[in-house]
Coordinates of C-alpha atoms in Angstrom, one line a residue:
M211 CA 58.8 -26.3 2.2
L212 CA 58.7 -27.9 -1.2
K213 CA 61.1 -30.6 0.2
M214 CA 58.4 -31.5 2.6
A215 CA 55.9 -32.2 -0.1
A216 CA 55.6 -36.0 0.4
P217 CA 53.0 -37.4 0.2
R218 CA 51.8 -35.4 -2.7
G219 CA 48.9 -35.8 -5.0
T220 CA 46.5 -34.1 -7.5
H221 CA 43.3 -32.7 -6.1
L222 CA 40.4 -31.3 -8.1
S223 CA 39.1 -28.4 -6.1
P224 CA 37.1 -25.1 -6.8
I225 CA 38.0 -21.5 -6.1
V226 CA 35.0 -19.5 -5.4
A227 CA 35.3 -15.7 -5.8
W228 CA 33.3 -13.0 -4.0
K229 CA 31.4 -12.1 -7.1
A230 CA 29.6 -15.4 -7.5
G231 CA 32.1 -17.1 -9.9
R232 CA 33.7 -20.6 -9.5
S233 CA 36.3 -22.5 -11.4
F234 CA 37.6 -26.0 -10.9
V235 CA 41.4 -26.7 -11.1
P236 CA 43.5 -29.9 -10.8
W237 CA 45.9 -28.6 -8.1
V238 CA 49.2 -30.5 -7.3
G239 CA 50.4 -30.3 -3.8
Y240 CA 50.2 -31.8 -0.3
S241 CA 48.3 -31.3 2.9
P242 CA 49.4 -28.4 5.2
S243 CA 49.2 -31.1 8.0
E244 CA 52.3 -32.6 6.7
L245 CA 54.1 -29.2 7.1
I246 CA 52.7 -28.6 10.5
K247 CA 53.7 -32.0 11.7
R248 CA 57.3 -31.7 10.5
A249 CA 57.5 -28.0 11.9
D250 CA 56.3 -29.4 15.2
P251 CA 55.0 -26.0 16.6
L252 CA 54.5 -25.3 20.3
P253 CA 51.3 -26.7 21.9
K254 CA 50.1 -23.1 22.4
A255 CA 50.0 -22.4 18.7
K256 CA 46.3 -22.1 17.7
F257 CA 46.6 -20.3 14.3
V258 CA 48.8 -20.5 11.2
E259 CA 49.9 -17.3 9.4
F260 CA 51.0 -17.2 5.8
T261 CA 52.8 -14.3 4.3
T262 CA 53.4 -13.6 0.6
L263 CA 56.5 -12.4 -1.3
M264 CA 57.0 -8.6 -1.2
D265 CA 58.7 -7.7 -4.5
L266 CA 57.7 -4.4 -6.2
R267 CA 59.6 -5.3 -9.3
Q268 CA 57.8 -8.6 -9.9
M269 CA 54.6 -7.4 -8.4
P270 CA 54.0 -3.8 -9.2
G271 CA 50.5 -4.1 -8.0
Q272 CA 51.9 -4.1 -4.5
R273 CA 52.3 -0.4 -4.9
S274 CA 48.5 0.0 -4.5
S275 CA 47.2 1.4 -1.2
V276 CA 44.1 -0.7 -1.3
L277 CA 45.9 -3.2 1.0
E278 CA 48.9 -3.2 3.3
W279 CA 51.6 -5.4 1.9
P280 CA 52.9 -8.0 1.9
Y281 CA 49.6 -9.9 1.8
V282 CA 48.9 -12.3 4.8
E283 CA 46.3 -14.8 5.5
G284 CA 45.6 -17.1 8.4
L285 CA 43.7 -20.3 9.4
R286 CA 42.8 -21.8 12.7
M287 CA 45.1 -24.8 13.3
D288 CA 42.3 -27.4 12.8
E289 CA 41.3 -25.8 9.6
A290 CA 44.9 -26.0 8.3
M291 CA 45.0 -29.7 9.4
H292 CA 41.9 -30.7 7.7
P293 CA 42.5 -33.1 4.7
L294 CA 40.7 -30.8 2.3
A295 CA 43.1 -28.0 2.8
L296 CA 46.0 -28.0 0.3
L297 CA 49.4 -26.4 -0.2
C298 CA 50.0 -26.2 -4.0
F299 CA 53.2 -26.1 -6.1
G300 CA 51.5 -27.2 -9.3
M301 CA 48.5 -27.3 -11.4
Y302 CA 47.4 -29.3 -14.5
G303 CA 50.4 -31.6 -13.9
E304 CA 52.9 -28.7 -14.3
V305 CA 54.8 -26.4 -12.0
L306 CA 52.7 -23.7 -10.6
P307 CA 53.0 -20.5 -12.8
N308 CA 54.0 -17.1 -11.2
Q309 CA 50.5 -15.7 -11.9
D310 CA 48.8 -18.6 -10.1
G311 CA 50.8 -18.3 -7.0
A312 CA 54.3 -19.7 -7.4
P313 CA 56.3 -20.9 -5.6
L314 CA 53.6 -22.1 -3.2
R315 CA 50.0 -21.3 -2.7
L316 CA 47.2 -22.3 -0.4
V317 CA 43.9 -23.8 -1.6
I318 CA 41.0 -23.8 0.9
P319 CA 38.0 -25.0 -1.2
W320 CA 35.3 -24.3 1.4
K321 CA 36.2 -20.7 1.8
Y322 CA 36.1 -17.7 -0.6
G323 CA 39.0 -17.3 -2.9
F324 CA 40.8 -14.5 -1.1
K325 CA 41.6 -17.0 1.7
S326 CA 43.7 -19.1 -0.7
I327 CA 46.8 -17.0 -0.3
K328 CA 49.4 -17.0 -3.2
A329 CA 53.2 -16.7 -3.4
I330 CA 53.8 -17.8 0.2
V331 CA 57.3 -17.2 1.5
R332 CA 56.7 -17.4 5.2
V333 CA 54.7 -19.6 7.6
H334 CA 54.3 -18.6 11.3
F335 CA 52.5 -20.4 14.1
T336 CA 50.8 -18.1 16.7
D337 CA 48.4 -18.3 19.6
S338 CA 46.5 -15.1 18.5
Q339 CA 44.0 -15.0 15.7
P340 CA 45.5 -13.0 12.9
I341 CA 43.8 -10.2 11.1
N342 CA 43.8 -11.1 7.4
S343 CA 44.4 -8.2 5.0
W344 CA 41.0 -7.8 3.5
N345 CA 39.6 -7.9 7.0
R346 CA 42.0 -5.2 8.0
S347 CA 41.2 -3.2 4.9
A348 CA 37.3 -3.5 5.1
P349 CA 36.3 -5.2 8.3
R350 CA 32.5 -4.7 7.5
E351 CA 32.9 -6.7 4.3
Y352 CA 35.6 -9.4 4.8
G353 CA 35.8 -11.7 7.8
F354 CA 38.5 -14.0 9.2
Y355 CA 36.6 -17.2 8.5
S356 CA 34.9 -16.3 5.2
N357 CA 33.4 -19.8 4.7
V358 CA 31.2 -20.0 1.6
N359 CA 27.8 -19.3 3.0
P360 CA 24.8 -18.5 0.8
N361 CA 23.0 -17.0 3.8
V362 CA 25.6 -14.3 4.4
D363 CA 25.7 -11.7 1.6
H364 CA 28.5 -9.3 0.9
P365 CA 27.3 -5.8 1.9
R366 CA 27.2 -4.8 -1.8
W367 CA 25.9 -8.0 -3.5
S368 CA 24.3 -11.4 -2.9
Q369 CA 26.2 -14.5 -2.4
A370 CA 23.2 -16.9 -2.7
R371 CA 23.9 -17.8 -6.3
E372 CA 27.0 -18.4 -8.4
R373 CA 28.0 -18.9 -11.9
R374 CA 30.5 -21.6 -12.8
L375 CA 33.1 -20.8 -15.6
G376 CA 31.7 -22.0 -18.9
E377 CA 28.0 -21.7 -17.8
F378 CA 25.7 -19.1 -18.6
L379 CA 23.1 -19.4 -15.9
K380 CA 23.7 -19.1 -12.1
R381 CA 23.0 -22.0 -9.7
P382 CA 22.4 -21.9 -5.9
T383 CA 25.6 -21.5 -3.8
L384 CA 26.1 -24.5 -1.5
M385 CA 27.0 -24.1 2.1
F386 CA 30.8 -24.6 2.6
N387 CA 30.9 -24.8 -1.2
G388 CA 29.3 -28.3 -1.0
Y389 CA 32.0 -29.7 1.4
D390 CA 29.8 -30.7 4.3
Q391 CA 32.6 -32.6 6.0
V392 CA 34.1 -29.4 7.3
A393 CA 30.9 -28.4 9.1
S394 CA 32.0 -30.0 12.3
L395 CA 35.0 -27.6 12.5
Y396 CA 32.4 -24.9 13.2
S397 CA 30.0 -26.7 15.5
G398 CA 28.3 -24.4 17.9
M399 CA 29.6 -21.3 16.1
D400 CA 27.2 -18.5 14.8
L401 CA 28.6 -18.5 11.2
K402 CA 27.1 -15.2 10.3
K403 CA 28.5 -13.4 13.3
N404 CA 31.9 -15.1 13.1
F405 CA 32.0 -14.5 9.2
L406 CA 32.5 -10.8 9.8
A407 CA 33.8 -10.6 13.4
L408 CA 36.9 -8.5 13.8
P409 CA 39.6 -10.3 15.7
S410 CA 41.3 -8.7 18.6
A411 CA 44.9 -9.4 18.0
G412 CA 47.4 -10.4 15.4
I413 CA 48.2 -9.4 11.8
L414 CA 48.0 -11.3 8.5
L415 CA 47.8 -10.4 4.8
S416 CA 47.7 -12.2 1.3
L417 CA 48.4 -11.6 -2.4
C418 CA 45.4 -13.7 -3.5
G419 CA 42.9 -11.2 -2.3
R420 CA 42.6 -8.8 -5.3
D421 CA 42.3 -11.3 -8.1
A422 CA 40.0 -13.7 -6.2
R423 CA 37.9 -10.8 -5.3
A424 CA 37.6 -9.8 -8.9
G425 CA 36.3 -13.3 -9.9

């Protein structure tokens, strides 16, 4: 997949964690649309499934029973094709460190951090909506779409305000993390209902979930 990285570029995008934290990082990568175009999936493919590395020696946290491993995440095809989505293999002008998701990670800046799966080793195209791992583990708390939405609280805390790293005071959380250009992807959808809706078929997971959730 790294050989398919052209055209590549640096993008300043935030990661927003569940517990109202945000950090901005200059990611180096390319649009998933480049990968999708070259992979040329069948027309019936409606979703993209990403799976992480399963390696207990390198990642002993995968022994935890909190989630089913390996971690998997998923996107609707049009979400993955959006120009704001990014497949990253670097940050701050350097090769992506292991702890930040090497060899390849996803960055979806209008969604909560656990959707930005790390350590991707497999990409699969499917016609069924996957069940991402946090949704499988706690379906009443984590949804498939999980767009940043100040009007949808986590059952155990509010998402209406956030604190950026380096700032003391919280500020209002913006819908879609301020990326209004993605709103058309969800036209006509009940974003509260679809935020937590449990898909009927498919399986997905992702290694990003735990650390993004911890903020």
